[in-house]
Short mmCIF file of N, CA and C and ligand atoms in Angstrom, two decimals:
data_model
loop_
_atom_site.label_atom_id
_atom_site.label_comp_id
_atom_site.label_asym_id
_atom_site.label_seq_id
_atom_site.Cartn_x
_atom_site.Cartn_y
_atom_site.Cartn_z
N MET A 1 0.85 -1.20 0.00
CA MET A 1 0.00 0.00 0.00
C MET A 1 0.89 1.26 0.00
N ARG A 2 0.48 2.22 -0.84
CA ARG A 2 1.27 3.45 -0.96
C ARG A 2 0.36 4.67 -0.70
N ILE A 3 0.81 5.53 0.18
CA ILE A 3 0.01 6.71 0.55
C ILE A 3 0.81 7.98 0.24
N LEU A 4 0.13 8.91 -0.42
CA LEU A 4 0.73 10.20 -0.77
C LEU A 4 0.35 11.23 0.30
N ILE A 5 1.36 11.90 0.84
CA ILE A 5 1.14 12.91 1.89
C ILE A 5 1.40 14.28 1.27
N LEU A 6 0.34 15.04 1.08
CA LEU A 6 0.46 16.34 0.42
C LEU A 6 0.27 17.48 1.41
N ASN A 7 1.13 18.46 1.33
CA ASN A 7 0.99 19.67 2.16
C ASN A 7 1.05 20.90 1.27
N GLY A 8 0.13 21.82 1.53
CA GLY A 8 0.00 23.01 0.71
C GLY A 8 0.81 24.18 1.22
N PRO A 9 0.43 25.39 0.81
CA PRO A 9 1.25 26.58 1.01
C PRO A 9 1.55 26.88 2.47
N ASN A 10 2.80 27.25 2.68
CA ASN A 10 3.35 27.72 3.96
C ASN A 10 3.57 26.61 4.99
N LEU A 11 3.17 25.38 4.67
CA LEU A 11 3.39 24.32 5.67
C LEU A 11 4.86 23.96 5.79
N ASN A 12 5.69 24.40 4.83
CA ASN A 12 7.14 24.27 4.96
C ASN A 12 7.68 25.20 6.06
N MET A 13 6.82 26.11 6.56
CA MET A 13 7.23 27.05 7.63
C MET A 13 6.93 26.50 9.02
N LEU A 14 6.42 25.30 9.08
CA LEU A 14 6.09 24.69 10.39
C LEU A 14 7.29 24.76 11.33
N GLY A 15 7.00 25.13 12.57
CA GLY A 15 8.06 25.18 13.59
C GLY A 15 8.90 26.44 13.52
N ILE A 16 8.69 27.24 12.48
CA ILE A 16 9.51 28.44 12.30
C ILE A 16 8.74 29.69 12.72
N ARG A 17 7.44 29.76 12.34
CA ARG A 17 6.60 30.92 12.67
C ARG A 17 5.29 30.43 13.29
N GLU A 18 4.61 31.30 14.00
CA GLU A 18 3.30 31.04 14.60
C GLU A 18 3.24 29.72 15.40
N PRO A 19 4.22 29.48 16.29
CA PRO A 19 4.20 28.22 17.06
C PRO A 19 2.98 28.10 17.96
N GLU A 20 2.37 29.25 18.32
CA GLU A 20 1.18 29.20 19.20
C GLU A 20 0.01 28.52 18.48
N ILE A 21 0.01 28.54 17.16
CA ILE A 21 -1.07 27.87 16.41
C ILE A 21 -0.60 26.50 15.90
N TYR A 22 0.62 26.47 15.33
CA TYR A 22 1.05 25.27 14.61
C TYR A 22 2.13 24.45 15.33
N GLY A 23 2.59 24.93 16.50
CA GLY A 23 3.55 24.17 17.28
C GLY A 23 5.00 24.43 16.89
N HIS A 24 5.91 23.67 17.50
CA HIS A 24 7.35 23.90 17.32
C HIS A 24 7.99 22.87 16.40
N THR A 25 7.22 21.91 15.95
CA THR A 25 7.77 20.84 15.11
C THR A 25 7.93 21.33 13.68
N THR A 26 9.06 21.02 13.07
CA THR A 26 9.32 21.49 11.70
C THR A 26 8.66 20.54 10.68
N TYR A 27 8.63 21.00 9.41
CA TYR A 27 8.08 20.15 8.34
C TYR A 27 8.89 18.86 8.22
N ALA A 28 10.21 18.97 8.34
CA ALA A 28 11.07 17.77 8.25
C ALA A 28 10.75 16.80 9.39
N ASP A 29 10.53 17.36 10.60
CA ASP A 29 10.16 16.51 11.76
C ASP A 29 8.82 15.82 11.50
N LEU A 30 7.87 16.59 10.93
CA LEU A 30 6.55 16.02 10.62
C LEU A 30 6.69 14.83 9.67
N CYS A 31 7.48 15.01 8.60
CA CYS A 31 7.67 13.91 7.64
C CYS A 31 8.29 12.70 8.34
N ALA A 32 9.24 12.96 9.24
CA ALA A 32 9.89 11.85 9.96
C ALA A 32 8.88 11.11 10.84
N MET A 33 8.00 11.89 11.50
CA MET A 33 6.96 11.28 12.35
C MET A 33 6.04 10.38 11.53
N ILE A 34 5.63 10.90 10.36
CA ILE A 34 4.72 10.14 9.49
C ILE A 34 5.43 8.89 8.96
N GLN A 35 6.72 9.06 8.61
CA GLN A 35 7.49 7.91 8.10
C GLN A 35 7.58 6.79 9.14
N THR A 36 7.78 7.20 10.41
CA THR A 36 7.86 6.20 11.49
C THR A 36 6.54 5.43 11.60
N GLU A 37 5.42 6.17 11.52
CA GLU A 37 4.10 5.51 11.61
C GLU A 37 3.86 4.63 10.37
N ALA A 38 4.28 5.11 9.21
CA ALA A 38 4.11 4.33 7.98
C ALA A 38 4.90 3.02 8.08
N ASP A 39 6.12 3.10 8.61
CA ASP A 39 6.95 1.89 8.79
C ASP A 39 6.25 0.92 9.72
N ARG A 40 5.70 1.47 10.81
CA ARG A 40 5.00 0.62 11.79
C ARG A 40 3.80 -0.08 11.15
N LEU A 41 3.12 0.64 10.26
CA LEU A 41 1.93 0.09 9.60
C LEU A 41 2.29 -0.77 8.38
N GLY A 42 3.54 -0.68 7.95
CA GLY A 42 3.98 -1.45 6.77
C GLY A 42 3.46 -0.86 5.47
N VAL A 43 3.36 0.48 5.40
CA VAL A 43 2.92 1.12 4.16
C VAL A 43 4.01 2.06 3.65
N GLU A 44 3.97 2.33 2.35
CA GLU A 44 4.93 3.26 1.75
C GLU A 44 4.35 4.67 1.81
N ALA A 45 5.12 5.62 2.30
CA ALA A 45 4.65 7.01 2.32
C ALA A 45 5.49 7.83 1.36
N GLU A 46 4.81 8.70 0.62
CA GLU A 46 5.47 9.57 -0.35
C GLU A 46 5.11 11.01 0.05
N PHE A 47 6.07 11.91 0.08
CA PHE A 47 5.82 13.25 0.60
C PHE A 47 5.98 14.31 -0.50
N PHE A 48 5.07 15.30 -0.46
CA PHE A 48 5.20 16.43 -1.38
C PHE A 48 4.60 17.66 -0.73
N GLN A 49 5.35 18.76 -0.78
CA GLN A 49 4.83 20.05 -0.29
C GLN A 49 5.03 21.08 -1.39
N SER A 50 4.02 21.90 -1.59
CA SER A 50 4.19 22.99 -2.55
C SER A 50 3.37 24.20 -2.13
N ASN A 51 3.88 25.36 -2.51
CA ASN A 51 3.15 26.61 -2.30
C ASN A 51 2.29 26.95 -3.51
N HIS A 52 2.30 26.08 -4.53
CA HIS A 52 1.64 26.37 -5.81
C HIS A 52 0.46 25.43 -6.04
N GLU A 53 -0.68 26.02 -6.32
CA GLU A 53 -1.91 25.24 -6.49
C GLU A 53 -1.77 24.22 -7.62
N GLY A 54 -1.24 24.67 -8.77
CA GLY A 54 -1.13 23.77 -9.93
C GLY A 54 -0.20 22.60 -9.65
N ALA A 55 0.85 22.84 -8.88
CA ALA A 55 1.78 21.75 -8.55
C ALA A 55 1.08 20.70 -7.68
N LEU A 56 0.17 21.16 -6.83
CA LEU A 56 -0.59 20.21 -5.98
C LEU A 56 -1.58 19.43 -6.84
N VAL A 57 -2.21 20.11 -7.81
CA VAL A 57 -3.11 19.42 -8.75
C VAL A 57 -2.31 18.35 -9.51
N ASP A 58 -1.13 18.72 -10.00
CA ASP A 58 -0.28 17.76 -10.73
C ASP A 58 0.05 16.55 -9.84
N ALA A 59 0.38 16.81 -8.57
CA ALA A 59 0.75 15.71 -7.66
C ALA A 59 -0.44 14.76 -7.45
N ILE A 60 -1.63 15.33 -7.33
CA ILE A 60 -2.83 14.48 -7.16
C ILE A 60 -3.04 13.64 -8.41
N GLN A 61 -2.95 14.28 -9.57
CA GLN A 61 -3.15 13.53 -10.83
C GLN A 61 -2.10 12.43 -11.00
N GLN A 62 -0.87 12.73 -10.60
CA GLN A 62 0.21 11.74 -10.75
C GLN A 62 0.04 10.56 -9.80
N GLY A 63 -0.85 10.72 -8.80
CA GLY A 63 -1.15 9.61 -7.91
C GLY A 63 -2.07 8.59 -8.54
N TYR A 64 -2.74 8.99 -9.62
CA TYR A 64 -3.73 8.12 -10.26
C TYR A 64 -3.11 6.79 -10.72
N GLY A 65 -3.69 5.68 -10.26
CA GLY A 65 -3.18 4.35 -10.64
C GLY A 65 -1.90 3.96 -9.93
N ARG A 66 -1.42 4.79 -9.04
CA ARG A 66 -0.11 4.58 -8.41
C ARG A 66 -0.20 4.56 -6.89
N VAL A 67 -1.11 5.37 -6.31
CA VAL A 67 -1.22 5.39 -4.84
C VAL A 67 -2.62 4.94 -4.43
N ASP A 68 -2.70 4.42 -3.20
CA ASP A 68 -3.97 3.86 -2.70
C ASP A 68 -4.72 4.85 -1.82
N GLY A 69 -4.06 5.93 -1.43
CA GLY A 69 -4.72 6.92 -0.58
C GLY A 69 -3.93 8.20 -0.57
N ILE A 70 -4.62 9.28 -0.24
CA ILE A 70 -3.96 10.59 -0.13
C ILE A 70 -4.34 11.21 1.21
N VAL A 71 -3.32 11.74 1.90
CA VAL A 71 -3.54 12.58 3.08
C VAL A 71 -3.16 13.98 2.64
N ILE A 72 -4.10 14.92 2.74
CA ILE A 72 -3.79 16.29 2.26
C ILE A 72 -4.16 17.34 3.27
N ASN A 73 -3.19 18.21 3.54
CA ASN A 73 -3.47 19.47 4.22
C ASN A 73 -3.29 20.55 3.16
N PRO A 74 -4.38 21.02 2.59
CA PRO A 74 -4.27 21.97 1.48
C PRO A 74 -3.91 23.38 1.92
N GLY A 75 -3.70 23.59 3.24
CA GLY A 75 -3.40 24.93 3.74
C GLY A 75 -4.51 25.89 3.34
N ALA A 76 -4.14 27.11 2.98
CA ALA A 76 -5.15 28.13 2.65
C ALA A 76 -5.94 27.78 1.39
N TYR A 77 -5.41 26.88 0.53
CA TYR A 77 -6.19 26.48 -0.66
C TYR A 77 -7.45 25.70 -0.29
N THR A 78 -7.50 25.23 0.96
CA THR A 78 -8.74 24.61 1.47
C THR A 78 -9.93 25.51 1.20
N HIS A 79 -9.70 26.80 1.46
CA HIS A 79 -10.80 27.76 1.49
C HIS A 79 -11.04 28.47 0.15
N THR A 80 -10.24 28.11 -0.85
CA THR A 80 -10.34 28.83 -2.14
C THR A 80 -10.39 27.92 -3.37
N SER A 81 -9.91 26.67 -3.24
CA SER A 81 -9.57 25.93 -4.46
C SER A 81 -10.60 24.91 -4.93
N VAL A 82 -11.30 25.28 -6.00
CA VAL A 82 -12.17 24.32 -6.69
C VAL A 82 -11.29 23.36 -7.50
N ALA A 83 -10.11 23.83 -7.91
CA ALA A 83 -9.21 22.98 -8.71
C ALA A 83 -8.74 21.76 -7.91
N LEU A 84 -8.45 21.94 -6.63
CA LEU A 84 -8.04 20.79 -5.81
C LEU A 84 -9.22 19.85 -5.58
N LEU A 85 -10.40 20.41 -5.36
CA LEU A 85 -11.61 19.58 -5.24
C LEU A 85 -11.79 18.74 -6.49
N ASP A 86 -11.72 19.38 -7.65
CA ASP A 86 -11.92 18.66 -8.92
C ASP A 86 -10.86 17.58 -9.13
N ALA A 87 -9.62 17.88 -8.73
CA ALA A 87 -8.53 16.90 -8.92
C ALA A 87 -8.79 15.65 -8.08
N VAL A 88 -9.20 15.84 -6.82
CA VAL A 88 -9.46 14.68 -5.95
C VAL A 88 -10.66 13.88 -6.50
N LYS A 89 -11.68 14.61 -6.96
CA LYS A 89 -12.83 13.92 -7.58
C LYS A 89 -12.39 13.15 -8.82
N ALA A 90 -11.55 13.77 -9.64
CA ALA A 90 -11.14 13.18 -10.92
C ALA A 90 -10.38 11.88 -10.72
N VAL A 91 -9.49 11.82 -9.74
CA VAL A 91 -8.66 10.60 -9.57
C VAL A 91 -9.40 9.51 -8.80
N GLY A 92 -10.38 9.90 -7.99
CA GLY A 92 -11.16 8.91 -7.23
C GLY A 92 -10.34 8.14 -6.19
N ILE A 93 -9.25 8.72 -5.73
CA ILE A 93 -8.41 8.07 -4.71
C ILE A 93 -8.94 8.47 -3.33
N PRO A 94 -9.15 7.49 -2.41
CA PRO A 94 -9.61 7.86 -1.06
C PRO A 94 -8.67 8.90 -0.43
N THR A 95 -9.26 10.02 -0.06
CA THR A 95 -8.45 11.17 0.41
C THR A 95 -8.97 11.67 1.75
N VAL A 96 -8.03 11.88 2.67
CA VAL A 96 -8.37 12.44 3.99
C VAL A 96 -7.83 13.87 4.07
N GLU A 97 -8.72 14.79 4.43
CA GLU A 97 -8.36 16.21 4.64
C GLU A 97 -7.89 16.36 6.09
N VAL A 98 -6.70 16.94 6.25
CA VAL A 98 -6.15 17.14 7.61
C VAL A 98 -5.88 18.63 7.84
N HIS A 99 -6.22 19.10 9.03
CA HIS A 99 -5.81 20.44 9.46
C HIS A 99 -5.23 20.35 10.86
N ILE A 100 -4.11 21.01 11.05
CA ILE A 100 -3.44 21.01 12.35
C ILE A 100 -4.31 21.75 13.37
N SER A 101 -4.77 22.93 12.99
CA SER A 101 -5.69 23.70 13.83
C SER A 101 -7.12 23.29 13.47
N ASP A 102 -8.09 23.90 14.14
CA ASP A 102 -9.48 23.69 13.73
C ASP A 102 -9.95 24.97 13.04
N PRO A 103 -9.94 24.97 11.70
CA PRO A 103 -10.28 26.19 10.97
C PRO A 103 -11.69 26.69 11.28
N ASP A 104 -12.57 25.79 11.70
CA ASP A 104 -13.97 26.19 11.99
C ASP A 104 -14.08 27.10 13.21
N THR A 105 -13.05 27.10 14.05
CA THR A 105 -13.09 27.94 15.25
C THR A 105 -12.23 29.21 15.10
N ARG A 106 -11.75 29.45 13.88
CA ARG A 106 -10.89 30.61 13.64
C ARG A 106 -11.67 31.70 12.87
N GLU A 107 -11.02 32.42 11.99
CA GLU A 107 -11.72 33.49 11.26
C GLU A 107 -12.83 32.90 10.39
N PRO A 108 -13.91 33.65 10.16
CA PRO A 108 -15.03 33.15 9.35
C PRO A 108 -14.61 32.67 7.96
N PHE A 109 -13.59 33.31 7.35
CA PHE A 109 -13.20 32.90 5.99
C PHE A 109 -12.58 31.50 5.95
N ARG A 110 -12.27 30.93 7.12
CA ARG A 110 -11.70 29.58 7.15
C ARG A 110 -12.78 28.50 7.29
N LYS A 111 -14.04 28.92 7.37
CA LYS A 111 -15.11 27.93 7.61
C LYS A 111 -15.44 27.11 6.37
N THR A 112 -15.18 27.68 5.19
CA THR A 112 -15.48 26.93 3.95
C THR A 112 -14.31 26.03 3.59
N SER A 113 -14.63 24.76 3.28
CA SER A 113 -13.64 23.87 2.69
C SER A 113 -14.22 23.31 1.40
N TYR A 114 -13.59 23.65 0.28
CA TYR A 114 -14.05 23.13 -1.01
C TYR A 114 -13.73 21.65 -1.14
N ILE A 115 -12.53 21.27 -0.69
CA ILE A 115 -12.05 19.90 -0.93
C ILE A 115 -12.82 18.87 -0.10
N ARG A 116 -13.42 19.33 1.00
CA ARG A 116 -14.09 18.42 1.94
C ARG A 116 -15.11 17.51 1.25
N ALA A 117 -15.80 18.05 0.25
CA ALA A 117 -16.87 17.31 -0.44
C ALA A 117 -16.33 16.07 -1.15
N ALA A 118 -15.03 16.06 -1.47
CA ALA A 118 -14.46 14.91 -2.18
C ALA A 118 -13.68 13.98 -1.26
N CYS A 119 -13.64 14.31 0.03
CA CYS A 119 -12.80 13.55 0.97
C CYS A 119 -13.62 12.52 1.75
N VAL A 120 -12.97 11.41 2.08
CA VAL A 120 -13.66 10.36 2.84
C VAL A 120 -13.71 10.72 4.32
N ARG A 121 -12.83 11.63 4.75
CA ARG A 121 -12.83 12.05 6.15
C ARG A 121 -12.08 13.36 6.32
N THR A 122 -12.47 14.11 7.34
CA THR A 122 -11.73 15.33 7.71
C THR A 122 -11.28 15.18 9.15
N ILE A 123 -10.00 15.46 9.39
CA ILE A 123 -9.45 15.44 10.76
C ILE A 123 -8.88 16.82 11.03
N LYS A 124 -9.40 17.51 12.04
CA LYS A 124 -8.95 18.89 12.29
C LYS A 124 -8.81 19.14 13.77
N GLY A 125 -7.86 20.04 14.10
CA GLY A 125 -7.69 20.44 15.49
C GLY A 125 -6.98 19.43 16.36
N ARG A 126 -6.33 18.46 15.77
CA ARG A 126 -5.61 17.45 16.57
C ARG A 126 -4.10 17.63 16.49
N GLY A 127 -3.66 18.78 15.99
CA GLY A 127 -2.21 18.98 15.86
C GLY A 127 -1.64 18.03 14.81
N LEU A 128 -0.34 17.74 14.94
CA LEU A 128 0.32 16.89 13.94
C LEU A 128 -0.14 15.44 14.03
N GLU A 129 -0.65 15.05 15.18
CA GLU A 129 -1.20 13.71 15.37
C GLU A 129 -2.29 13.41 14.33
N GLY A 130 -2.96 14.46 13.85
CA GLY A 130 -4.02 14.30 12.84
C GLY A 130 -3.52 13.58 11.58
N TYR A 131 -2.26 13.85 11.19
CA TYR A 131 -1.71 13.19 10.00
C TYR A 131 -1.58 11.68 10.24
N LEU A 132 -1.19 11.32 11.47
CA LEU A 132 -1.00 9.89 11.80
C LEU A 132 -2.35 9.18 11.83
N GLU A 133 -3.34 9.90 12.39
CA GLU A 133 -4.71 9.34 12.41
C GLU A 133 -5.21 9.10 10.99
N ALA A 134 -4.93 10.06 10.12
CA ALA A 134 -5.37 9.95 8.72
C ALA A 134 -4.73 8.73 8.05
N LEU A 135 -3.45 8.54 8.32
CA LEU A 135 -2.72 7.40 7.76
C LEU A 135 -3.33 6.09 8.24
N ARG A 136 -3.59 6.02 9.55
CA ARG A 136 -4.19 4.79 10.12
C ARG A 136 -5.56 4.55 9.52
N PHE A 137 -6.35 5.62 9.38
CA PHE A 137 -7.69 5.49 8.82
C PHE A 137 -7.63 4.89 7.41
N LEU A 138 -6.71 5.39 6.56
CA LEU A 138 -6.62 4.89 5.19
C LEU A 138 -6.15 3.44 5.16
N CYS A 139 -5.32 3.07 6.11
CA CYS A 139 -4.82 1.68 6.17
C CYS A 139 -5.90 0.71 6.60
N GLU A 140 -6.81 1.20 7.44
CA GLU A 140 -7.88 0.33 7.96
C GLU A 140 -9.02 0.18 6.96
N LYS A 141 -9.07 1.06 5.95
CA LYS A 141 -10.22 1.06 5.03
C LYS A 141 -10.28 -0.21 4.19
O1 CA2 B 201 -4.76 24.19 10.43
C1 CA2 B 201 -4.27 23.90 9.32
O2 CA2 B 201 -3.59 22.91 9.14
C2 CA2 B 201 -4.48 24.86 8.13
O3 CA2 B 201 -4.70 24.07 6.97
C3 CA2 B 201 -3.19 25.64 8.00
C4 CA2 B 201 -3.26 26.72 6.93
C5 CA2 B 201 -4.49 27.59 7.10
O4 CA2 B 201 -4.58 28.50 6.02
C6 CA2 B 201 -5.75 26.77 7.19
O5 CA2 B 201 -6.84 27.64 7.41
C7 CA2 B 201 -5.68 25.77 8.31
C8 CA2 B 201 -2.02 27.61 7.01
C9 CA2 B 201 -0.74 26.87 6.93
C10 CA2 B 201 0.35 27.82 7.29
O6 CA2 B 201 1.29 27.13 8.04
C11 CA2 B 201 2.18 27.85 8.74
C12 CA2 B 201 3.02 27.14 9.56
C13 CA2 B 201 3.93 27.79 10.33
C14 CA2 B 201 4.03 29.16 10.26
C15 CA2 B 201 3.20 29.88 9.44
C16 CA2 B 201 2.27 29.23 8.67
#
């Protein structure tokens, strides 16, 4: 089983800025944490982060026929991107939406998630542990 872990804009800044919201763990540490859980579960994890919407669409499309699940934190594109929604719908790969914070309890503009409609589950407000939960969920499906 192969799972694609996608992170959207600014998530490469994890652990560097806004630790009160996103914590002190860096993006590299996050990938290492997920890799450890993937090893424990016996699944292959593939990582990709981009600040560019089209690059994330390309990564989702390239998963077609190749990966069994996607874990995605689309960052701010959660609240703006019909293109990411369409990409997840187009490939039909079981996808879990993850947010470190709970966007529903923050500014009103964070309440909309376009991608949610195409996802099998949303995990939010659980910190980085949410990514591990998403991985376990996809493995149990
Ligand atoms: O809570 C989440 O995971 C979000 O997807 C994070 C996005 C935000 O736009 C969503 O509303 C909720 C922002 C990611 C920015 O990440 C940073 C990490 C460290 C420092 C600055 C930004």
